[in-house]
XYZ file of C-alpha atoms in Angstrom:
297
model
C 12.447 12.766 11.678
C 11.003 10.892 14.638
C 13.393 8.877 16.836
C 10.734 6.718 18.529
C 11.944 3.203 19.191
C 9.361 0.459 18.710
C 9.497 -3.327 19.216
C 10.234 -5.037 15.920
C 7.656 -7.698 15.472
C 8.656 -8.394 11.911
C 12.511 -8.510 11.383
C 13.710 -8.097 7.764
C 16.681 -7.136 5.632
C 18.997 -9.320 7.740
C 21.625 -11.818 6.710
C 19.022 -14.506 5.934
C 15.476 -14.759 4.850
C 13.036 -15.423 7.704
C 9.349 -16.448 7.983
C 7.275 -15.109 10.889
C 3.586 -15.772 11.666
C 1.416 -12.703 11.545
C 1.152 -11.107 15.009
C -1.702 -8.668 14.213
C -5.374 -8.955 13.359
C -6.485 -8.783 9.719
C -9.840 -7.054 10.320
C -9.443 -4.683 13.262
C -13.052 -3.371 13.390
C -15.745 -5.094 15.425
C -18.200 -7.334 13.507
C -21.062 -4.938 14.084
C -19.247 -1.783 12.902
C -21.416 -0.066 10.283
C -19.991 0.521 6.860
C -20.138 -0.330 3.144
C -18.716 -3.873 3.634
C -21.180 -6.705 4.322
C -20.310 -9.160 7.117
C -19.690 -12.051 4.666
C -17.292 -9.877 2.663
C -15.330 -9.077 5.775
C -14.997 -12.678 6.715
C -13.734 -13.416 3.211
C -11.275 -10.542 3.432
C -9.983 -11.925 6.736
C -9.528 -15.369 5.220
C -8.106 -14.471 1.875
C -6.545 -11.065 2.464
C -8.370 -9.350 -0.397
C -11.800 -8.340 -1.509
C -12.954 -7.514 -5.067
C -15.700 -4.883 -5.679
C -17.294 -5.188 -9.134
C -18.229 -1.526 -9.388
C -16.825 0.840 -6.806
C -17.319 3.933 -9.000
C -19.658 4.584 -11.899
C -18.815 4.678 -15.655
C -19.267 8.499 -15.685
C -16.839 8.803 -12.761
C -14.343 6.523 -14.414
C -14.305 8.895 -17.447
C -13.630 11.871 -15.215
C -10.808 10.217 -13.304
C -9.287 8.798 -16.500
C -9.280 12.263 -18.055
C -7.579 13.574 -14.879
C -4.945 10.856 -15.102
C -4.267 11.647 -18.756
C -4.099 15.383 -17.902
C -1.500 14.742 -15.204
C 0.642 12.381 -17.290
C 0.740 14.971 -20.148
C 1.743 17.842 -17.889
C 5.482 18.655 -18.324
C 5.513 20.096 -14.820
C 4.236 16.795 -13.377
C 6.750 14.834 -15.397
C 9.585 16.912 -14.036
C 8.365 16.567 -10.476
C 10.246 14.134 -8.188
C 6.845 12.504 -7.431
C 6.747 11.103 -10.987
C 8.510 7.788 -11.727
C 9.687 7.262 -15.253
C 9.872 3.876 -17.052
C 13.665 3.164 -17.611
C 13.159 1.760 -21.190
C 10.272 3.732 -22.753
C 10.905 6.912 -20.669
C 7.132 7.187 -20.179
C 5.579 8.004 -16.794
C 5.132 4.852 -14.740
C 3.537 6.345 -11.573
C 2.723 9.679 -10.000
C 2.815 9.717 -6.221
C 0.892 11.820 -3.742
C -1.797 12.245 -6.291
C -4.397 13.153 -3.693
C -2.320 16.313 -2.945
C -1.667 17.126 -6.616
C -5.288 16.713 -7.835
C -8.455 17.981 -6.183
C -10.424 15.262 -8.012
C -8.310 12.464 -6.492
C -8.440 14.267 -3.158
C -12.216 14.048 -3.300
C -12.001 10.336 -4.246
C -9.952 9.636 -1.090
C -12.700 11.212 1.054
C -15.483 9.377 -0.732
C -17.385 7.203 1.813
C -17.340 4.256 -0.685
C -13.523 4.386 -0.332
C -12.547 5.689 3.083
C -15.578 4.034 4.743
C -14.299 0.627 3.760
C -10.810 1.449 5.069
C -12.221 2.537 8.437
C -14.323 -0.592 8.645
C -11.331 -2.880 7.984
C -8.847 -1.066 10.246
C -11.254 -0.234 13.063
C -10.245 3.398 13.441
C -9.837 6.716 11.708
C -7.330 6.467 8.857
C -4.888 8.734 7.027
C -3.277 8.341 3.592
C 0.072 6.692 3.862
C 0.536 6.696 0.120
C -1.389 7.487 -3.030
C -0.495 7.227 -6.673
C -1.712 6.703 -10.206
C -0.178 3.774 -11.960
C 0.050 4.066 -15.755
C 0.638 0.819 -17.574
C 0.410 1.621 -21.282
C 0.512 -1.150 -23.844
C 3.441 -2.479 -25.742
C 5.970 -3.138 -23.050
C 5.158 -1.333 -19.730
C 6.998 -3.280 -16.983
C 5.370 -5.054 -14.101
C 5.898 -5.073 -10.357
C 7.787 -8.115 -9.047
C 6.430 -10.236 -6.132
C 6.578 -8.495 -2.750
C 4.715 -7.669 0.401
C 4.075 -3.974 0.699
C 4.259 -4.200 4.519
C 7.784 -5.518 4.263
C 8.887 -2.288 2.645
C 6.610 -0.004 4.692
C 7.880 -1.614 7.880
C 11.564 -1.732 6.914
C 11.869 1.647 5.113
C 8.855 3.756 6.370
C 8.646 2.570 10.007
C 5.035 1.239 10.125
C 5.069 -0.890 13.290
C 2.030 -3.079 12.737
C -0.080 -4.633 9.927
C -2.871 -2.177 10.207
C -2.839 -0.853 6.704
C -4.965 -1.555 3.677
C -4.712 -0.749 -0.019
C -7.278 -0.232 -2.731
C -6.592 -0.404 -6.492
C -9.374 1.167 -8.491
C -9.358 0.299 -12.210
C -9.609 3.203 -14.634
C -9.268 0.880 -17.651
C -10.398 -2.653 -18.341
C -8.347 -5.252 -16.467
C -7.962 -8.253 -18.777
C -6.160 -11.519 -17.985
C -3.487 -10.470 -20.534
C -2.561 -6.776 -19.794
C -0.468 -7.152 -16.625
C -3.151 -7.486 -14.001
C -2.696 -7.724 -10.270
C -1.894 -11.187 -8.846
C -2.268 -12.112 -5.172
C -1.477 -15.300 -3.285
C -4.716 -15.855 -1.243
C -3.888 -16.367 2.481
C -0.307 -15.203 2.200
C -1.133 -12.241 4.438
C -0.921 -14.536 7.392
C 2.828 -15.121 7.055
C 5.442 -12.349 7.058
C 8.467 -13.009 4.878
C 11.497 -11.091 6.097
C 13.774 -10.646 3.113
C 17.566 -11.036 3.113
C 19.982 -8.289 2.316
C 20.586 -4.728 3.677
C 18.646 -1.672 2.417
C 20.862 0.414 0.079
C 21.027 4.176 0.551
C 18.196 5.980 -1.290
C 16.779 2.588 -2.232
C 13.481 4.091 -3.252
C 15.016 5.732 -6.352
C 15.696 2.324 -7.836
C 12.955 0.277 -6.228
C 10.154 2.371 -7.661
C 11.336 1.460 -11.159
C 12.476 -2.082 -10.452
C 12.398 -3.603 -6.951
C 15.570 -5.398 -5.679
C 15.860 -4.985 -1.890
C 12.848 -6.517 -0.163
C 12.400 -9.114 -2.869
C 11.623 -12.708 -1.759
C 13.860 -15.589 -2.964
C 12.731 -17.950 -5.681
C 12.571 -20.742 -3.175
C 10.274 -18.806 -0.775
C 7.979 -17.740 -3.672
C 7.773 -21.278 -4.953
C 6.814 -22.522 -1.458
C 4.255 -19.791 -0.963
C 2.677 -20.231 -4.449
C 2.433 -24.006 -3.883
C 0.742 -23.469 -0.518
C -1.584 -20.579 -1.410
C -2.025 -20.558 -5.157
C -2.210 -17.410 -7.304
C -5.330 -15.281 -8.006
C -5.325 -13.025 -11.028
C -7.744 -10.042 -10.887
C -9.721 -8.960 -13.901
C -12.591 -6.523 -14.135
C -14.106 -3.612 -15.926
C -13.138 -0.069 -15.413
C -14.651 1.185 -12.089
C -13.993 -2.091 -10.277
C -11.679 -2.246 -7.317
C -9.524 -4.600 -5.346
C -8.886 -4.115 -1.672
C -6.017 -6.074 -0.175
C -4.158 -6.440 3.101
C -0.782 -4.775 3.424
C 1.049 -8.174 3.888
C -0.393 -9.963 0.820
C 2.302 -11.393 -1.429
C 1.436 -9.828 -4.813
C 2.800 -8.615 -8.094
C 1.953 -8.013 -11.717
C 3.427 -8.876 -15.077
C 4.528 -6.721 -18.031
C 1.880 -5.363 -20.364
C 2.817 -6.342 -23.857
C -0.715 -6.010 -25.220
C -2.091 -2.975 -27.058
C -4.524 -2.349 -24.200
C -3.435 -0.033 -21.362
C -4.031 -0.825 -17.717
C -4.186 2.263 -15.503
C -5.446 2.491 -11.905
C -5.459 4.810 -8.951
C -3.925 3.263 -5.816
C -4.620 4.484 -2.285
C -3.006 3.194 0.929
C -4.849 3.859 4.191
C -3.113 3.435 7.531
C -4.672 3.531 10.957
C -4.089 6.719 12.926
C -3.212 4.291 15.767
C -0.343 2.823 13.678
C 1.718 5.976 13.170
C 5.120 5.566 11.484
C 8.173 5.532 13.683
C 11.855 5.337 12.706
C 12.486 2.838 9.932
C 13.166 -0.695 11.219
C 15.668 -1.659 8.507
C 16.796 1.502 6.710
C 19.087 4.435 7.640
C 16.413 7.086 7.036
C 12.753 7.162 6.091
C 11.712 7.433 2.472
C 10.475 10.813 1.339
C 7.021 11.812 2.577
C 5.468 11.678 -0.851
C 6.100 7.951 -0.660
C 5.522 7.270 3.021
C 3.519 10.001 4.698
C 4.486 11.526 8.102
C 1.320 13.619 8.248
C -1.084 11.484 10.263
C -4.089 13.768 9.917
C -7.278 11.705 9.600
C -9.203 11.692 6.368
C -12.404 13.777 6.791
């Protein structure tokens, strides 16, 4: 474990909840940097903290990746692996982490220029995979993800010093407005909300099923939602949503018959390597927060 000490720009997990203006750029790349993202799209990403792509991968590719997701979820060895997170009620698989190391198909997706090229363009450098997973949200009761900022957790528990991280959620099933889709507060990425309360030991074991530590107060969420509003993302399979690491976001339960599954990839700049956690006794396991900073090639 690294023992590097870094300045804490974003204090969290203290006695009280705190609000801190963002200290980092949103788009780190220069305006003329070539890549798949048009200049206007980058400007919108900087303003809103997210960017929707109507078709990132083709219908044929969706079928291939969805078959791979189904294969992994049905594999007893994968289910028994610590990288699989199980729904507490239904006992079905909720997520499988480090999927780009488990599956050659998802490893190839990470290296696809349509994917990694956008990450490099936003972050202005080479990137590595901080986290990858498939999220399986079957119908009839799959639980959601409560409101949170990913960066709050990645900073507090993984030791990412700066907001130089971007996520992409690629839909492998149709995202309706009723089946537990992603919700983001546009513009919330410009304010860091440091949550109250210490990080419990081995917090990840509970938080990956139901987040508690690192959860904003009702009062803070009400204020942010009143200021920024809430955007719900829908789209056909093959669409994607890119969003900044500090966006306040979440998703509801899926009580419809229609599943909502996606592959989720987090890219971090190679110039933003993780150090010691800022608000946790030890880092989370590497399958959740990578300590291999090898650039994606």
